[in-house]
């Protein structure tokens, strides 16, 4: 089955926990899942695993910036039943299109997880390609501090100032992130403090 499903949401919505649960469910049914994540994400170190905030973890394959998902998959001895891709927003446009193409050409099902937009409210390129082309879109919801659904994220420093410097892909550092609804996001960016 060539179905591509995209679970999108903002930060801290529990996407990684859902991903690990999905991998577990496939294994429990005797099926073979493969988890892939872009190697740009170094939060779990270099041991190639995915860890969620609630303490679960799974080994995974790392996708380098110059590799393609089809390249990784065609190197495997056995075709997986499902390919689960984390942090899809860190893929390049070329890698996202390769994923969509591979799904059709090799009748391979994918479940992808990632952010829809960055902290300035701008789309990630790979995410917008998935939004435009995935067979199924599923929103992973979390709540803003005002109680509405959070759809945006802000990045702020320890002193509470909002980080307005623009670098879409930045991992680690001294910033923190908070998910908000679009109304609180707009007011917070204008105010300049969390
Ligand atoms: Zn709000």
mmCIF file of C-alpha atoms and ligand atoms in Angstrom:
data_model
loop_
_atom_site.group_PDB
_atom_site.id
_atom_site.type_symbol
_atom_site.label_atom_id
_atom_site.label_comp_id
_atom_site.label_asym_id
_atom_site.label_seq_id
_atom_site.Cartn_x
_atom_site.Cartn_y
_atom_site.Cartn_z
ATOM 1 C CA UNK A 1 0.000 0.000 0.000
ATOM 2 C CA UNK A 2 1.450 3.334 -1.060
ATOM 3 C CA UNK A 3 -0.476 5.428 1.456
ATOM 4 C CA UNK A 4 1.351 8.424 2.973
ATOM 5 C CA UNK A 5 -0.088 9.763 6.222
ATOM 6 C CA UNK A 6 1.130 13.030 7.733
ATOM 7 C CA UNK A 7 0.595 13.683 11.445
ATOM 8 C CA UNK A 8 1.279 17.373 11.916
ATOM 9 C CA UNK A 9 1.191 19.571 14.965
ATOM 10 C CA UNK A 10 3.069 22.092 17.003
ATOM 11 C CA UNK A 11 5.836 21.379 19.510
ATOM 12 C CA UNK A 12 5.241 19.298 22.624
ATOM 13 C CA UNK A 13 1.997 17.906 21.233
ATOM 14 C CA UNK A 14 3.112 14.321 21.837
ATOM 15 C CA UNK A 15 4.001 13.419 18.241
ATOM 16 C CA UNK A 16 7.014 11.318 19.251
ATOM 17 C CA UNK A 17 5.013 9.360 21.812
ATOM 18 C CA UNK A 18 2.412 8.632 19.115
ATOM 19 C CA UNK A 19 5.167 7.558 16.715
ATOM 20 C CA UNK A 20 6.661 5.119 19.229
ATOM 21 C CA UNK A 21 3.205 3.760 20.013
ATOM 22 C CA UNK A 22 2.556 3.233 16.292
ATOM 23 C CA UNK A 23 5.856 1.329 15.891
ATOM 24 C CA UNK A 24 4.967 -0.816 18.898
ATOM 25 C CA UNK A 25 1.496 -1.574 17.494
ATOM 26 C CA UNK A 26 2.937 -2.754 14.159
ATOM 27 C CA UNK A 27 5.476 -4.994 15.923
ATOM 28 C CA UNK A 28 2.762 -6.439 18.107
ATOM 29 C CA UNK A 29 0.931 -7.508 14.934
ATOM 30 C CA UNK A 30 4.060 -9.291 13.673
ATOM 31 C CA UNK A 31 4.774 -6.551 11.112
ATOM 32 C CA UNK A 32 8.119 -4.863 10.486
ATOM 33 C CA UNK A 33 8.284 -1.099 11.040
ATOM 34 C CA UNK A 34 11.354 0.972 10.197
ATOM 35 C CA UNK A 35 11.829 4.342 11.872
ATOM 36 C CA UNK A 36 13.834 7.048 10.103
ATOM 37 C CA UNK A 37 14.792 10.487 11.360
ATOM 38 C CA UNK A 38 16.893 13.257 9.868
ATOM 39 C CA UNK A 39 20.401 13.233 11.342
ATOM 40 C CA UNK A 40 20.174 16.987 11.934
ATOM 41 C CA UNK A 41 18.264 16.186 15.116
ATOM 42 C CA UNK A 42 20.929 15.481 17.734
ATOM 43 C CA UNK A 43 18.743 15.683 20.808
ATOM 44 C CA UNK A 44 19.070 11.984 21.549
ATOM 45 C CA UNK A 45 22.808 11.863 20.832
ATOM 46 C CA UNK A 46 24.484 9.915 18.072
ATOM 47 C CA UNK A 47 23.221 6.456 19.008
ATOM 48 C CA UNK A 48 20.398 6.642 16.436
ATOM 49 C CA UNK A 49 17.357 6.270 18.584
ATOM 50 C CA UNK A 50 14.108 8.142 19.053
ATOM 51 C CA UNK A 51 13.168 9.093 22.584
ATOM 52 C CA UNK A 52 9.948 10.700 23.745
ATOM 53 C CA UNK A 53 9.462 12.971 26.717
ATOM 54 C CA UNK A 54 7.559 10.217 28.537
ATOM 55 C CA UNK A 55 10.603 7.931 28.529
ATOM 56 C CA UNK A 56 10.006 5.517 25.633
ATOM 57 C CA UNK A 57 12.678 4.947 23.005
ATOM 58 C CA UNK A 58 13.281 2.938 19.804
ATOM 59 C CA UNK A 59 16.282 2.467 17.517
ATOM 60 C CA UNK A 60 16.079 4.215 14.160
ATOM 61 C CA UNK A 61 17.938 4.845 10.912
ATOM 62 C CA UNK A 62 19.467 8.284 10.439
ATOM 63 C CA UNK A 63 18.906 10.168 7.193
ATOM 64 C CA UNK A 64 21.829 12.456 6.323
ATOM 65 C CA UNK A 65 21.223 15.730 4.472
ATOM 66 C CA UNK A 66 22.657 14.274 1.252
ATOM 67 C CA UNK A 67 20.848 10.931 1.434
ATOM 68 C CA UNK A 68 17.387 9.969 0.255
ATOM 69 C CA UNK A 69 14.817 7.799 1.950
ATOM 70 C CA UNK A 70 14.591 5.599 -1.148
ATOM 71 C CA UNK A 71 18.371 5.104 -0.963
ATOM 72 C CA UNK A 72 18.139 4.043 2.676
ATOM 73 C CA UNK A 73 15.198 1.703 2.075
ATOM 74 C CA UNK A 74 16.584 0.029 -1.042
ATOM 75 C CA UNK A 75 19.730 -0.843 0.958
ATOM 76 C CA UNK A 76 17.683 -2.871 3.453
ATOM 77 C CA UNK A 77 17.669 -6.660 3.154
ATOM 78 C CA UNK A 78 13.909 -6.770 3.660
ATOM 79 C CA UNK A 79 11.144 -4.369 2.660
ATOM 80 C CA UNK A 80 9.490 -2.980 5.819
ATOM 81 C CA UNK A 81 5.717 -3.148 6.246
ATOM 82 C CA UNK A 82 5.629 0.471 7.307
ATOM 83 C CA UNK A 83 8.149 3.325 7.248
ATOM 84 C CA UNK A 84 7.745 5.814 10.074
ATOM 85 C CA UNK A 85 9.525 9.153 9.617
ATOM 86 C CA UNK A 86 10.062 11.534 12.527
ATOM 87 C CA UNK A 87 10.804 15.282 12.330
ATOM 88 C CA UNK A 88 9.702 15.397 8.699
ATOM 89 C CA UNK A 89 10.031 19.211 8.717
ATOM 90 C CA UNK A 90 13.834 18.828 8.723
ATOM 91 C CA UNK A 91 13.808 17.029 5.364
ATOM 92 C CA UNK A 92 14.798 18.954 2.254
ATOM 93 C CA UNK A 93 12.224 19.475 -0.488
ATOM 94 C CA UNK A 94 14.102 16.894 -2.569
ATOM 95 C CA UNK A 95 13.926 14.329 0.255
ATOM 96 C CA UNK A 96 10.195 14.947 0.763
ATOM 97 C CA UNK A 97 9.459 14.486 -2.958
ATOM 98 C CA UNK A 98 11.626 11.344 -3.023
ATOM 99 C CA UNK A 99 9.550 9.924 -0.142
ATOM 100 C CA UNK A 100 6.280 10.560 -2.017
ATOM 101 C CA UNK A 101 7.691 9.052 -5.188
ATOM 102 C CA UNK A 102 9.110 6.009 -3.393
ATOM 103 C CA UNK A 103 5.709 5.310 -1.803
ATOM 104 C CA UNK A 104 4.139 4.906 -5.255
ATOM 105 C CA UNK A 105 7.008 3.237 -7.115
ATOM 106 C CA UNK A 106 7.602 0.628 -4.375
ATOM 107 C CA UNK A 107 4.090 0.345 -2.977
ATOM 108 C CA UNK A 108 5.437 1.426 0.395
ATOM 109 C CA UNK A 109 3.273 2.877 3.190
ATOM 110 C CA UNK A 110 4.635 5.802 5.212
ATOM 111 C CA UNK A 111 3.579 7.518 8.400
ATOM 112 C CA UNK A 112 5.254 10.906 8.829
ATOM 113 C CA UNK A 113 5.337 13.137 11.901
ATOM 114 C CA UNK A 114 6.397 16.772 12.000
ATOM 115 C CA UNK A 115 5.783 20.426 12.592
ATOM 116 C CA UNK A 116 3.583 22.420 10.256
ATOM 117 C CA UNK A 117 5.231 25.810 10.834
ATOM 118 C CA UNK A 118 8.260 27.422 12.453
ATOM 119 C CA UNK A 119 8.233 29.928 15.316
ATOM 120 C CA UNK A 120 7.566 32.797 12.921
ATOM 121 C CA UNK A 121 4.496 31.083 11.551
ATOM 122 C CA UNK A 122 6.205 30.192 8.269
ATOM 123 C CA UNK A 123 5.798 26.780 6.687
ATOM 124 C CA UNK A 124 8.642 24.294 6.639
ATOM 125 C CA UNK A 125 9.267 23.343 3.019
ATOM 126 C CA UNK A 126 9.030 19.568 3.504
ATOM 127 C CA UNK A 127 5.914 19.950 5.666
ATOM 128 C CA UNK A 128 4.157 22.032 3.030
ATOM 129 C CA UNK A 129 4.990 19.405 0.385
ATOM 130 C CA UNK A 130 3.469 16.740 2.656
ATOM 131 C CA UNK A 131 0.436 18.948 3.417
ATOM 132 C CA UNK A 132 -0.118 19.321 -0.324
ATOM 133 C CA UNK A 133 0.395 15.677 -1.281
ATOM 134 C CA UNK A 134 -0.149 13.229 1.598
ATOM 135 C CA UNK A 135 -3.065 10.826 1.211
ATOM 136 C CA UNK A 136 -4.168 11.482 4.777
ATOM 137 C CA UNK A 137 -3.580 14.479 7.071
ATOM 138 C CA UNK A 138 -4.034 14.090 10.811
ATOM 139 C CA UNK A 139 -3.650 16.919 13.298
ATOM 140 C CA UNK A 140 -1.958 16.173 16.638
ATOM 141 C CA UNK A 141 -3.521 18.637 19.035
ATOM 142 C CA UNK A 142 -2.239 20.395 22.097
ATOM 143 C CA UNK A 143 -3.514 23.295 24.169
ATOM 144 C CA UNK A 144 -2.425 26.943 24.399
ATOM 145 C CA UNK A 145 -2.191 28.597 27.826
ATOM 146 C CA UNK A 146 -5.499 30.374 27.058
ATOM 147 C CA UNK A 147 -7.244 27.015 26.586
ATOM 148 C CA UNK A 148 -7.608 27.168 22.786
ATOM 149 C CA UNK A 149 -5.945 24.716 20.424
ATOM 150 C CA UNK A 150 -2.251 25.535 19.939
ATOM 151 C CA UNK A 151 -1.175 25.815 16.306
ATOM 152 C CA UNK A 152 1.972 27.964 16.587
ATOM 153 C CA UNK A 153 5.211 28.008 18.543
ATOM 154 C CA UNK A 154 7.388 30.785 19.978
ATOM 155 C CA UNK A 155 11.059 30.552 20.812
ATOM 156 C CA UNK A 156 12.286 32.458 23.845
ATOM 157 C CA UNK A 157 15.438 32.937 25.892
ATOM 158 C CA UNK A 158 15.936 32.240 29.595
ATOM 159 C CA UNK A 159 15.161 35.877 30.443
ATOM 160 C CA UNK A 160 11.753 35.559 28.789
ATOM 161 C CA UNK A 161 12.585 37.603 25.705
ATOM 162 C CA UNK A 162 11.240 36.257 22.443
ATOM 163 C CA UNK A 163 13.911 35.125 19.998
ATOM 164 C CA UNK A 164 13.189 36.911 16.738
ATOM 165 C CA UNK A 165 16.469 36.079 15.015
ATOM 166 C CA UNK A 166 15.646 34.029 12.005
ATOM 167 C CA UNK A 167 17.144 30.627 11.593
ATOM 168 C CA UNK A 168 14.448 28.103 10.802
ATOM 169 C CA UNK A 169 16.457 25.048 11.737
ATOM 170 C CA UNK A 170 18.189 25.425 15.060
ATOM 171 C CA UNK A 171 18.582 22.674 17.593
ATOM 172 C CA UNK A 172 19.680 22.952 21.177
ATOM 173 C CA UNK A 173 21.065 26.246 22.432
ATOM 174 C CA UNK A 174 19.610 28.189 25.308
ATOM 175 C CA UNK A 175 16.197 28.748 23.806
ATOM 176 C CA UNK A 176 12.954 27.196 24.885
ATOM 177 C CA UNK A 177 9.789 26.764 22.920
ATOM 178 C CA UNK A 178 6.161 27.182 23.828
ATOM 179 C CA UNK A 179 3.128 26.208 21.795
ATOM 180 C CA UNK A 180 0.328 28.741 21.447
ATOM 181 C CA UNK A 181 -2.830 29.511 19.517
ATOM 182 C CA UNK A 182 -2.454 32.018 16.681
ATOM 183 C CA UNK A 183 -3.961 34.862 18.738
ATOM 184 C CA UNK A 184 -1.534 34.425 21.676
ATOM 185 C CA UNK A 185 1.333 33.878 19.204
ATOM 186 C CA UNK A 186 0.617 37.192 17.455
ATOM 187 C CA UNK A 187 0.337 39.121 20.742
ATOM 188 C CA UNK A 188 3.483 37.475 22.144
ATOM 189 C CA UNK A 189 5.572 38.317 19.071
ATOM 190 C CA UNK A 190 4.352 41.936 19.268
ATOM 191 C CA UNK A 191 5.055 42.178 22.994
ATOM 192 C CA UNK A 192 8.494 40.609 22.634
ATOM 193 C CA UNK A 193 8.355 38.651 25.901
ATOM 194 C CA UNK A 194 6.849 35.360 26.906
HETATM 195 ZN ZN1 LIG B 1 -3.958 31.196 23.185
#
